[in-house]
PDB file of C-alpha atoms (C1' of nucleotides) in Angstrom:
ATOM      1  CA  MET A 232      14.405  -6.826  -8.459  1.00  0.00           C
ATOM      2  CA  VAL A 233      14.129  -5.136  -5.160  1.00  0.00           C
ATOM      3  CA  LYS A 234      15.108  -1.658  -4.293  1.00  0.00           C
ATOM      4  CA  THR A 235      17.729  -1.457  -1.592  1.00  0.00           C
ATOM      5  CA  THR A 236      16.589  -0.043   1.708  1.00  0.00           C
ATOM      6  CA  TYR A 237      17.772   3.459   2.469  1.00  0.00           C
ATOM      7  CA  SER A 238      16.768   6.430   4.563  1.00  0.00           C
ATOM      8  CA  ASN A 239      15.750   9.789   3.202  1.00  0.00           C
ATOM      9  CA  LYS A 240      16.699  13.124   4.758  1.00  0.00           C
ATOM     10  CA  SER A 241      13.730  13.056   7.101  1.00  0.00           C
ATOM     11  CA  GLY A 242      14.945   9.757   8.496  1.00  0.00           C
ATOM     12  CA  LEU A 243      12.189   7.660   6.994  1.00  0.00           C
ATOM     13  CA  LYS A 244      13.164   4.402   5.375  1.00  0.00           C
ATOM     14  CA  LYS A 245      12.475   3.827   1.716  1.00  0.00           C
ATOM     15  CA  GLY A 246      12.990   0.976  -0.663  1.00  0.00           C
ATOM     16  CA  THR A 247      12.608  -2.713   0.035  1.00  0.00           C
ATOM     17  CA  TRP A 248      10.772  -3.762   3.127  1.00  0.00           C
ATOM     18  CA  THR A 249      12.715  -6.020   5.457  1.00  0.00           C
ATOM     19  CA  PRO A 250      11.129  -9.136   6.996  1.00  0.00           C
ATOM     20  CA  GLU A 251      11.290  -7.441  10.396  1.00  0.00           C
ATOM     21  CA  GLU A 252       9.308  -4.465   9.090  1.00  0.00           C
ATOM     22  CA  ASP A 253       6.773  -6.806   7.523  1.00  0.00           C
ATOM     23  CA  LYS A 254       6.342  -8.613  10.804  1.00  0.00           C
ATOM     24  CA  LYS A 255       5.759  -5.393  12.688  1.00  0.00           C
ATOM     25  CA  LEU A 256       3.208  -4.181  10.164  1.00  0.00           C
ATOM     26  CA  ILE A 257       1.361  -7.486  10.056  1.00  0.00           C
ATOM     27  CA  ALA A 258       1.330  -7.736  13.824  1.00  0.00           C
ATOM     28  CA  TYR A 259      -0.026  -4.239  14.192  1.00  0.00           C
ATOM     29  CA  VAL A 260      -2.626  -4.175  11.430  1.00  0.00           C
ATOM     30  CA  THR A 261      -3.849  -7.657  12.184  1.00  0.00           C
ATOM     31  CA  ARG A 262      -4.457  -6.675  15.753  1.00  0.00           C
ATOM     32  CA  TYR A 263      -5.574  -3.057  15.517  1.00  0.00           C
ATOM     33  CA  GLY A 264      -6.457  -2.427  11.911  1.00  0.00           C
ATOM     34  CA  HIS A 265      -5.386   0.557   9.846  1.00  0.00           C
ATOM     35  CA  TRP A 266      -7.173   3.266  11.769  1.00  0.00           C
ATOM     36  CA  ASN A 267      -4.912   6.026  10.424  1.00  0.00           C
ATOM     37  CA  TRP A 268      -2.148   5.300   7.952  1.00  0.00           C
ATOM     38  CA  LYS A 269      -0.366   8.548   8.731  1.00  0.00           C
ATOM     39  CA  LEU A 270       0.029   7.760  12.419  1.00  0.00           C
ATOM     40  CA  LEU A 271       0.216   4.011  12.147  1.00  0.00           C
ATOM     41  CA  PRO A 272       3.992   3.779  11.547  1.00  0.00           C
ATOM     42  CA  LYS A 273       4.697   5.547  14.831  1.00  0.00           C
ATOM     43  CA  PHE A 274       2.463   3.213  16.752  1.00  0.00           C
ATOM     44  CA  ALA A 275       3.737   0.139  14.984  1.00  0.00           C
ATOM     45  CA  GLY A 276       7.370   1.083  15.485  1.00  0.00           C
ATOM     46  CA  LEU A 277       8.136   1.566  11.823  1.00  0.00           C
ATOM     47  CA  GLU A 278      10.388   4.206  10.316  1.00  0.00           C
ATOM     48  CA  ARG A 279       8.217   4.421   7.223  1.00  0.00           C
ATOM     49  CA  CYS A 280       5.730   6.910   5.924  1.00  0.00           C
ATOM     50  CA  GLY A 281       2.091   5.960   6.171  1.00  0.00           C
ATOM     51  CA  LYS A 282       1.767   5.796   2.444  1.00  0.00           C
ATOM     52  CA  SER A 283       4.484   3.189   2.226  1.00  0.00           C
ATOM     53  CA  CYS A 284       2.866   1.141   4.997  1.00  0.00           C
ATOM     54  CA  ARG A 285      -0.494   1.284   3.288  1.00  0.00           C
ATOM     55  CA  LEU A 286       0.929   0.156  -0.016  1.00  0.00           C
ATOM     56  CA  ARG A 287       2.896  -2.659   1.559  1.00  0.00           C
ATOM     57  CA  TRP A 288      -0.119  -3.928   3.437  1.00  0.00           C
ATOM     58  CA  LEU A 289      -2.603  -3.674   0.610  1.00  0.00           C
ATOM     59  CA  ASN A 290      -0.376  -5.159  -2.042  1.00  0.00           C
ATOM     60  CA  TYR A 291       1.619  -7.793  -0.213  1.00  0.00           C
ATOM     61  CA  LEU A 292       0.846  -8.414   3.416  1.00  0.00           C
ATOM     62  CA  ARG A 293      -2.902  -8.564   3.784  1.00  0.00           C
ATOM     63  CA  PRO A 294      -4.460 -12.000   3.967  1.00  0.00           C
ATOM     64  CA  ASN A 295      -5.723 -13.998   0.998  1.00  0.00           C
ATOM     65  CA  ILE A 296      -3.516 -12.425  -1.620  1.00  0.00           C
ATOM     66  CA  LYS A 297      -2.890 -14.635  -4.616  1.00  0.00           C
ATOM     67  CA  ARG A 298       0.540 -14.494  -6.210  1.00  0.00           C
ATOM     68  CA  GLY A 299       1.323 -15.321  -9.809  1.00  0.00           C
ATOM     69  CA  ASN A 300      -0.235 -18.179 -11.793  1.00  0.00           C
ATOM     70  CA  TYR A 301      -3.082 -16.354 -13.444  1.00  0.00           C
ATOM     71  CA  THR A 302      -5.831 -18.608 -14.679  1.00  0.00           C
ATOM     72  CA  THR A 303      -7.274 -18.397 -18.149  1.00  0.00           C
ATOM     73  CA  GLU A 304     -10.474 -17.085 -16.615  1.00  0.00           C
ATOM     74  CA  GLU A 305      -8.582 -14.331 -14.853  1.00  0.00           C
ATOM     75  CA  ASP A 306      -6.752 -13.419 -18.050  1.00  0.00           C
ATOM     76  CA  GLU A 307     -10.039 -13.193 -19.896  1.00  0.00           C
ATOM     77  CA  THR A 308     -11.614 -11.120 -17.165  1.00  0.00           C
ATOM     78  CA  ILE A 309      -8.746  -8.658 -17.208  1.00  0.00           C
ATOM     79  CA  ILE A 310      -8.763  -8.376 -20.972  1.00  0.00           C
ATOM     80  CA  HIS A 311     -12.516  -7.976 -21.070  1.00  0.00           C
ATOM     81  CA  LEU A 312     -12.489  -5.280 -18.413  1.00  0.00           C
ATOM     82  CA  ILE A 313      -9.584  -3.423 -20.005  1.00  0.00           C
ATOM     83  CA  GLN A 314     -11.603  -3.366 -23.206  1.00  0.00           C
ATOM     84  CA  SER A 315     -14.765  -2.209 -21.547  1.00  0.00           C
ATOM     85  CA  ILE A 316     -13.649   0.203 -18.828  1.00  0.00           C
ATOM     86  CA  GLY A 317     -10.011   0.912 -19.639  1.00  0.00           C
ATOM     87  CA  ASN A 318      -7.110   0.905 -17.235  1.00  0.00           C
ATOM     88  CA  ARG A 319      -9.119   1.260 -14.047  1.00  0.00           C
ATOM     89  CA  TRP A 320      -6.976  -1.124 -12.082  1.00  0.00           C
ATOM     90  CA  SER A 321      -8.736  -0.809  -8.758  1.00  0.00           C
ATOM     91  CA  ILE A 322     -12.078  -1.744 -10.303  1.00  0.00           C
ATOM     92  CA  ILE A 323     -10.510  -4.630 -12.189  1.00  0.00           C
ATOM     93  CA  ALA A 324      -8.833  -5.817  -9.000  1.00  0.00           C
ATOM     94  CA  ALA A 325     -12.182  -5.760  -7.218  1.00  0.00           C
ATOM     95  CA  LYS A 326     -13.455  -8.277  -9.769  1.00  0.00           C
ATOM     96  CA  LEU A 327     -10.556 -10.622  -9.119  1.00  0.00           C
ATOM     97  CA  PRO A 328     -10.521 -11.732  -5.498  1.00  0.00           C
ATOM     98  CA  GLY A 329      -7.025 -11.947  -4.086  1.00  0.00           C
ATOM     99  CA  ARG A 330      -5.456  -9.863  -6.808  1.00  0.00           C
ATOM    100  CA  THR A 331      -4.177  -6.363  -6.238  1.00  0.00           C
ATOM    101  CA  ASP A 332      -4.405  -3.439  -8.609  1.00  0.00           C
ATOM    102  CA  ASN A 333      -0.633  -3.107  -8.646  1.00  0.00           C
ATOM    103  CA  GLU A 334      -0.113  -6.744  -9.531  1.00  0.00           C
ATOM    104  CA  ILE A 335      -2.744  -6.689 -12.244  1.00  0.00           C
ATOM    105  CA  LYS A 336      -1.224  -3.537 -13.650  1.00  0.00           C
ATOM    106  CA  ASN A 337       2.203  -5.183 -13.775  1.00  0.00           C
ATOM    107  CA  TYR A 338       0.749  -8.352 -15.236  1.00  0.00           C
ATOM    108  CA  TRP A 339      -1.023  -6.418 -17.944  1.00  0.00           C
ATOM    109  CA  HIS A 340       2.061  -4.450 -18.937  1.00  0.00           C
ATOM    110  CA  THR A 341       4.403  -7.440 -18.910  1.00  0.00           C
ATOM    111  CA  ASN A 342       2.168 -10.169 -20.293  1.00  0.00           C
ATOM    112  CA  LEU A 343      -1.334  -9.502 -21.461  1.00  0.00           C
ATOM    113  CA  LYS A 344      -0.680  -6.295 -23.352  1.00  0.00           C
ATOM    114  CA  LYS A 345       1.650  -8.070 -25.727  1.00  0.00           C
ATOM    115  CA  ARG A 346      -0.992 -10.687 -26.379  1.00  0.00           C
ATOM    116  CA  CYS A 347      -3.652  -8.068 -26.966  1.00  0.00           C
ATOM    117  CA  GLN A 348      -1.903  -5.517 -29.135  1.00  0.00           C
ATOM    118  CA  HIS A 349      -4.673  -5.865 -31.697  1.00  0.00           C
ATOM    119  CA  LEU A 350      -7.383  -5.041 -29.190  1.00  0.00           C
ATOM    120  CA  LYS A 351      -8.393  -1.466 -28.708  1.00  0.00           C
ATOM    121  CA  PRO A 352      -9.977  -0.447 -25.412  1.00  0.00           C
ATOM    122  CA  LYS A 353     -13.365   1.142 -25.677  1.00  0.00           C
ATOM    123  CA  VAL A 354     -12.426   3.497 -22.865  1.00  0.00           C
ATOM    124  CA  SER A 355      -8.964   4.966 -22.967  1.00  0.00           C
ATOM    125  CA  ASN A 356      -8.531   6.411 -19.527  1.00  0.00           C
ATOM    126  CA  SER A 357     -10.669   6.715 -16.466  1.00  0.00           C
ATOM    127  CA  LYS A 358      -9.508  10.260 -15.833  1.00  0.00           C
ATOM    128  CA  ASN A 359     -11.152  11.331 -19.071  1.00  0.00           C
ATOM    129  CA  GLN A 360     -14.509  10.095 -17.974  1.00  0.00           C
ATOM    130  CA  SER A 361     -17.196  12.441 -16.785  1.00  0.00           C
ATOM    131  CA  PRO A 362     -18.299  12.053 -13.188  1.00  0.00           C
ATOM    132  CA  THR A 363     -21.598  10.588 -14.250  1.00  0.00           C
ATOM    133  CA  GLU A 364     -19.841   7.811 -16.069  1.00  0.00           C
ATOM    134  CA  GLN A 365     -17.743   6.833 -13.131  1.00  0.00           C
ATOM    135  CA  GLU A 366     -18.703   4.258 -10.583  1.00  0.00           C
ATOM    136  CA  PRO A 367     -19.466   5.625  -7.141  1.00  0.00           C
ATOM    137  CA  LYS A 368     -16.326   6.158  -5.106  1.00  0.00           C
ATOM    138  CA  PRO A 369     -15.966   4.295  -1.857  1.00  0.00           C
ATOM    139  CA  ASN A 370     -16.561   6.365   1.213  1.00  0.00           C
ATOM    140  CA  ASN A 371     -13.204   6.805   2.875  1.00  0.00           C
ATOM    141  CA  ASN A 372     -14.592   8.380   5.959  1.00  0.00           C
ATOM    142  CA  ILE A 373     -13.128   6.595   8.912  1.00  0.00           C
ATOM    143  CA  SER A 374     -15.999   7.330  11.224  1.00  0.00           C
ATOM    144  CA  PRO A 375     -17.455   4.281  12.973  1.00  0.00           C
ATOM    145  CA  SER A 376     -20.644   4.391  10.981  1.00  0.00           C
ATOM    146  CA  SER A 377     -18.929   4.316   7.629  1.00  0.00           C
ATOM    147  CA  GLN A 378     -17.718   1.232   5.858  1.00  0.00           C
ATOM    148  CA  SER A 379     -14.953   1.522   3.358  1.00  0.00           C
ATOM    149  CA  THR A 380     -15.516  -0.485   0.251  1.00  0.00           C
ATOM    150  CA  ASP A 381     -11.792  -0.901  -0.135  1.00  0.00           C
ATOM    151  CA  SER A 382     -11.151  -4.442  -1.209  1.00  0.00           C
ATOM    152  CA  CYS A 383      -8.987  -4.984   1.804  1.00  0.00           C
ATOM    153  CA  ALA A 384     -10.630  -2.977   4.492  1.00  0.00           C
ATOM    154  CA  SER A 385     -14.119  -4.220   4.006  1.00  0.00           C
ATOM    155  CA  SER A 386     -13.220  -7.839   3.720  1.00  0.00           C
ATOM    156  CA  THR A 387     -10.535  -7.993   6.343  1.00  0.00           C
ATOM    157  CA  PHE A 388     -11.653  -5.879   9.230  1.00  0.00           C
ATOM    158  CA  PRO A 389     -14.926  -5.298  10.946  1.00  0.00           C
ATOM    159  CA  SER A 390     -16.200  -1.778  11.435  1.00  0.00           C
ATOM    160  CA  GLN A 391     -14.983  -1.582  15.013  1.00  0.00           C
ATOM    161  CA  PHE A 392     -11.506  -1.004  13.664  1.00  0.00           C
ATOM    162  CA  SER A 393     -12.551   2.417  12.507  1.00  0.00           C
ATOM    163  CA  ILE A 394     -12.062   5.416  14.710  1.00  0.00           C
ATOM    164  CA  ASN A 395     -14.355   8.308  15.383  1.00  0.00           C
ATOM    165  CA  THR A 396     -13.672  12.006  15.149  1.00  0.00           C
ATOM    166  CA  ASP A 397     -13.376  12.596  18.881  1.00  0.00           C
ATOM    167  CA  THR A 398     -10.839   9.878  19.218  1.00  0.00           C
ATOM    168  CA  ARG A 399      -8.877  11.214  16.302  1.00  0.00           C
ATOM    169  CA  LYS A 400      -8.927  14.686  17.855  1.00  0.00           C
ATOM    170  CA  LYS A 401      -7.705  13.313  21.147  1.00  0.00           C
ATOM    171  CA  MET A 402      -4.853  11.625  19.399  1.00  0.00           C
ATOM    172  CA  PHE A 403      -3.728  14.770  17.632  1.00  0.00           C
ATOM    173  CA  ASP A 404      -3.992  16.687  20.872  1.00  0.00           C
ATOM    174  CA  ILE A 405      -1.816  14.213  22.671  1.00  0.00           C
ATOM    175  CA  ILE A 406       0.829  13.489  20.114  1.00  0.00           C
ATOM    176  CA  PRO A 407       3.217  16.381  19.459  1.00  0.00           C
ATOM    177  CA  GLU A 408       3.763  17.069  15.807  1.00  0.00           C
ATOM    178  CA  ASP A 409       7.511  16.550  16.023  1.00  0.00           C
ATOM    179  CA  ASP A 410       7.397  13.599  18.354  1.00  0.00           C
ATOM    180  CA  ASP A 411       9.558  10.856  16.975  1.00  0.00           C
ATOM    181  CA  PHE A 412       7.652   8.566  19.293  1.00  0.00           C
ATOM    182  CA  SER A 413      10.231   6.050  20.148  1.00  0.00           C
ATOM    183  CA  LEU A 414       8.278   3.004  21.093  1.00  0.00           C
ATOM    184  CA  VAL A 415      10.543   2.181  23.921  1.00  0.00           C
ATOM    185  CA  ASP A 416      10.108   5.650  25.327  1.00  0.00           C
ATOM    186  CA  ALA A 417       6.402   5.474  24.790  1.00  0.00           C
ATOM    187  CA  TYR A 418       6.266   2.297  26.772  1.00  0.00           C
ATOM    188  CA  GLN A 419       8.102   3.864  29.659  1.00  0.00           C
ATOM    189  CA  LEU A 420       6.073   7.088  29.696  1.00  0.00           C
ATOM    190  CA  GLU A 421       3.152   7.579  31.981  1.00  0.00           C
ATOM    191  CA  PRO A 422      -0.018   7.670  29.935  1.00  0.00           C
ATOM    192  CA  VAL A 423      -1.111  11.228  29.228  1.00  0.00           C
ATOM    193  CA  ASN A 424      -4.733  10.252  29.338  1.00  0.00           C
ATOM    194  CA  GLN A 425      -5.780   7.073  31.059  1.00  0.00           C
ATOM    195  CA  ASN A 426      -8.912   6.885  28.973  1.00  0.00           C
ATOM    196  CA  PHE A 427      -6.857   6.921  25.864  1.00  0.00           C
ATOM    197  CA  TRP A 428      -3.648   5.013  26.327  1.00  0.00           C
ATOM    198  CA  LEU A 429      -3.486   1.482  27.419  1.00  0.00           C
ATOM    199  CA  GLU A 430      -0.500  -0.649  28.015  1.00  0.00           C
ATOM    200  CA  PRO A 431       1.437  -1.100  24.797  1.00  0.00           C
ATOM    201  CA  TYR A 432       0.828  -4.417  23.258  1.00  0.00           C
ATOM    202  CA  MET A 433       4.011  -6.372  22.935  1.00  0.00           C
ATOM    203  CA  VAL A 434       4.474  -9.431  20.842  1.00  0.00           C
ATOM    204  CA  ASP A 435       7.406 -11.657  20.268  1.00  0.00           C
ATOM    205  CA  ILE A 436       7.239 -13.103  16.816  1.00  0.00           C
ATOM    206  CA  TRP A 437       9.867 -15.362  15.382  1.00  0.00           C
ATOM    207  CA  GLY A 438      12.256 -14.147  18.040  1.00  0.00           C
ATOM    208  CA  ILE A 439      11.764 -10.529  17.036  1.00  0.00           C
ATOM    209  CA  HIS A 440      10.353  -8.350  19.714  1.00  0.00           C
ATOM    210  CA  CYS A 441       7.676  -5.942  18.518  1.00  0.00           C
ATOM    211  CA  ASP A 442       6.385  -3.115  20.683  1.00  0.00           C
ATOM    212  CA  ILE A 443       3.002  -1.969  19.566  1.00  0.00           C
ATOM    213  CA  LEU A 444       0.903   0.840  20.939  1.00  0.00           C
ATOM    214  CA  VAL A 445      -2.788   0.456  21.391  1.00  0.00           C
ATOM    215  CA  PRO A 446      -4.637   3.127  19.448  1.00  0.00           C
ATOM    216  CA  GLU A 447      -7.733   3.407  21.566  1.00  0.00           C
ATOM    217  CA  HIS A 448      -9.179   0.991  24.062  1.00  0.00           C
ATOM    218  CA  ASP A 449     -12.641   1.077  22.555  1.00  0.00           C
ATOM    219  CA  TYR A 450     -11.212  -0.194  19.347  1.00  0.00           C
ATOM    220  CA  ILE A 451      -9.147  -3.084  20.441  1.00  0.00           C
ATOM    221  CA  SER A 452      -9.400  -5.707  17.797  1.00  0.00           C
ATOM    222  CA  PRO A 453     -11.365  -8.840  18.468  1.00  0.00           C
ATOM    223  CA  VAL A 454      -8.620 -10.691  16.668  1.00  0.00           C
ATOM    224  CA  SER A 455      -7.210 -13.273  18.999  1.00  0.00           C
ATOM    225  CA  ASP A 456      -3.559 -14.046  19.439  1.00  0.00           C
ATOM    226  CA  ILE A 457      -4.251 -17.345  17.723  1.00  0.00           C
ATOM    227  CA  GLU A 458      -5.621 -15.565  14.677  1.00  0.00           C
ATOM    228  CA  LEU A 459      -2.717 -13.139  14.717  1.00  0.00           C
ATOM    229  CA  TRP A 460      -0.233 -15.972  14.824  1.00  0.00           C
ATOM    230  CA  SER A 461      -2.137 -17.853  12.190  1.00  0.00           C
ATOM    231  CA  HIS A 462      -1.946 -14.977   9.763  1.00  0.00           C
ATOM    232  CA  CYS A 463       1.680 -14.180  10.518  1.00  0.00           C
ATOM    233  CA  ASN A 464       2.751 -17.769  10.171  1.00  0.00           C
ATOM    234  CA  GLU A 465       0.756 -18.140   6.980  1.00  0.00           C
ATOM    235  CA  TYR A 466       2.589 -15.198   5.469  1.00  0.00           C
ATOM    236  CA  PHE A 467       6.036 -16.202   6.575  1.00  0.00           C
ATOM    237  CA  ALA A 468       5.591 -19.916   5.996  1.00  0.00           C
TER     238      ALA A 468
ATOM    239  C1'  DA B 184      33.080 -17.009 -18.045  1.00  0.00           C
ATOM    240  C1'  DA B 185      32.037 -12.314 -19.008  1.00  0.00           C
ATOM    241  C1'  DT B 186      29.281  -8.885 -20.925  1.00  0.00           C
ATOM    242  C1'  DT B 187      25.158  -6.895 -22.626  1.00  0.00           C
ATOM    243  C1'  DG B 188      20.283  -6.508 -23.227  1.00  0.00           C
ATOM    244  C1'  DT B 189      15.637  -7.460 -21.728  1.00  0.00           C
ATOM    245  C1'  DC B 190      12.169  -8.632 -18.433  1.00  0.00           C
ATOM    246  C1'  DT B 191       9.869  -8.411 -14.081  1.00  0.00           C
ATOM    247  C1'  DC B 192       7.696  -6.358 -10.278  1.00  0.00           C
ATOM    248  C1'  DA B 193       8.112  -3.959  -5.731  1.00  0.00           C
ATOM    249  C1'  DA B 194       8.064   0.523  -4.545  1.00  0.00           C
ATOM    250  C1'  DC B 195       7.829   5.435  -5.328  1.00  0.00           C
ATOM    251  C1'  DC B 196       5.714   9.720  -7.047  1.00  0.00           C
ATOM    252  C1'  DG B 197       2.334  13.086  -8.160  1.00  0.00           C
ATOM    253  C1'  DC B 198      -2.213  14.177  -8.457  1.00  0.00           C
ATOM    254  C1'  DA B 199      -7.172  14.000  -7.574  1.00  0.00           C
ATOM    255  C1'  DA B 200     -10.899  12.931  -4.581  1.00  0.00           C
ATOM    256  C1'  DT B 201     -12.766  12.989  -0.208  1.00  0.00           C
ATOM    257  C1'  DC B 202     -13.388  14.363   4.371  1.00  0.00           C
ATOM    258  C1'  DA B 203     -12.940  17.204   8.609  1.00  0.00           C
ATOM    259  C1'  DT B 204     -12.570  21.547  10.538  1.00  0.00           C
TER     260       DT B 204
ATOM    261  C1'  DA C   9     -16.832  28.341   1.287  1.00  0.00           C
ATOM    262  C1'  DA C  10     -12.020  27.739   2.141  1.00  0.00           C
ATOM    263  C1'  DT C  11      -8.331  25.202   3.724  1.00  0.00           C
ATOM    264  C1'  DG C  12      -5.591  21.396   5.214  1.00  0.00           C
ATOM    265  C1'  DA C  13      -5.124  16.447   6.041  1.00  0.00           C
ATOM    266  C1'  DT C  14      -5.656  11.923   4.474  1.00  0.00           C
ATOM    267  C1'  DT C  15      -6.533   8.336   1.250  1.00  0.00           C
ATOM    268  C1'  DG C  16      -6.725   6.143  -3.224  1.00  0.00           C
ATOM    269  C1'  DC C  17      -5.298   5.686  -7.873  1.00  0.00           C
ATOM    270  C1'  DG C  18      -2.529   5.164 -11.995  1.00  0.00           C
ATOM    271  C1'  DG C  19       1.924   6.042 -14.150  1.00  0.00           C
ATOM    272  C1'  DT C  20       6.685   5.464 -13.719  1.00  0.00           C
ATOM    273  C1'  DT C  21      11.109   4.031 -11.954  1.00  0.00           C
ATOM    274  C1'  DG C  22      14.954   1.184 -10.981  1.00  0.00           C
ATOM    275  C1'  DA C  23      17.465  -2.794  -9.461  1.00  0.00           C
ATOM    276  C1'  DG C  24      17.763  -7.799  -9.461  1.00  0.00           C
ATOM    277  C1'  DA C  25      16.871 -11.940 -12.369  1.00  0.00           C
ATOM    278  C1'  DC C  26      17.341 -14.060 -16.456  1.00  0.00           C
ATOM    279  C1'  DA C  27      18.499 -14.827 -21.382  1.00  0.00           C
ATOM    280  C1'  DA C  28      21.252 -14.089 -25.288  1.00  0.00           C
ATOM    281  C1'  DT C  29      25.587 -13.324 -27.290  1.00  0.00           C
TER     282       DT C  29
END
DNA sequence: AATTGTCTCAACCGCAATCAT
DNA sequence: AATGATTGCGGTTGAGACAAT
C-alpha cells in the first residue's frame, strides 16, 4: 500500500519514503529541529520538497507516535469529538496524544464511520464555521519568542530551535535561489559567512553516511548524540 | 492457482491562514 | 495595504495487502 518512489520533472522525489531518507530526516530534525521546512531538505540532503518532509516527520517519524490498536476510550473520544466539532482532525488529534490527524482521519473513514452511520455530527465542516466559533489558531511565527502550539513542535523541541528574522534573512541572502546545494559540495566550500556556517554535522547511522548542514550556530540543538541515537534506534528497532 | 473486488493507509494536492516584507 | 512566502489543514488518490470467488 505504498506509492513507488519516483522523481518529478523538477528532480524532487515523490512517493514512498525510503529508510535512508527517513534516517536523514530523523537525524537532521532531531538535532536541529524544523527551523524552515522549505530549506530543510537542502540542508538535510534530501531530494524532497519541504512539504513532503514536514508531512513525513509529523505523521510518521516524530517521537512518541502510537500506531494502530485504538483503545475503546480513544474510539469514544474520536466519535464524541466528531459529533461535537465535526471533522476537525487536527483538534481531535491534539486530544489524543501520540495520534496524528492523518491517522485519525484514515481510522475514521475505514473503521469508525461504518460503526457510526446513525450518528449525525452537530457540526458538519470546520470551514463553514464563522471565525468567532473557531478555536484560536496556533501562532506559526518562527521567531524565537513565539511558541508553536503544533502538537509536534511544542512537545518535541524547545524554543531555541526556532530562528529569528535576521537569521532567516541571512540565509536567503547566502543561498542562491537555484542552488541545488549538493551536500558534498557544501561541505567542501569555504563558508560564505563565518558567523553563519559551521562545519557540517556528519553522522554515520546504521552504516549510512549522512551529511547535515548546521543551520545557525546560535541554534544548535541541545540534543546529545546519545539522544539522537536513542530516537533513531527507537524508530528503526 | 488465478482472478477479481475490497480495504487500508501513506502520500499528494489544493486551498486558506498566517506572517514577513 | 499589498504582495509573496511559508505553514497547516482536510479531502482525495492510488498501490499493495487481503479476502472472496
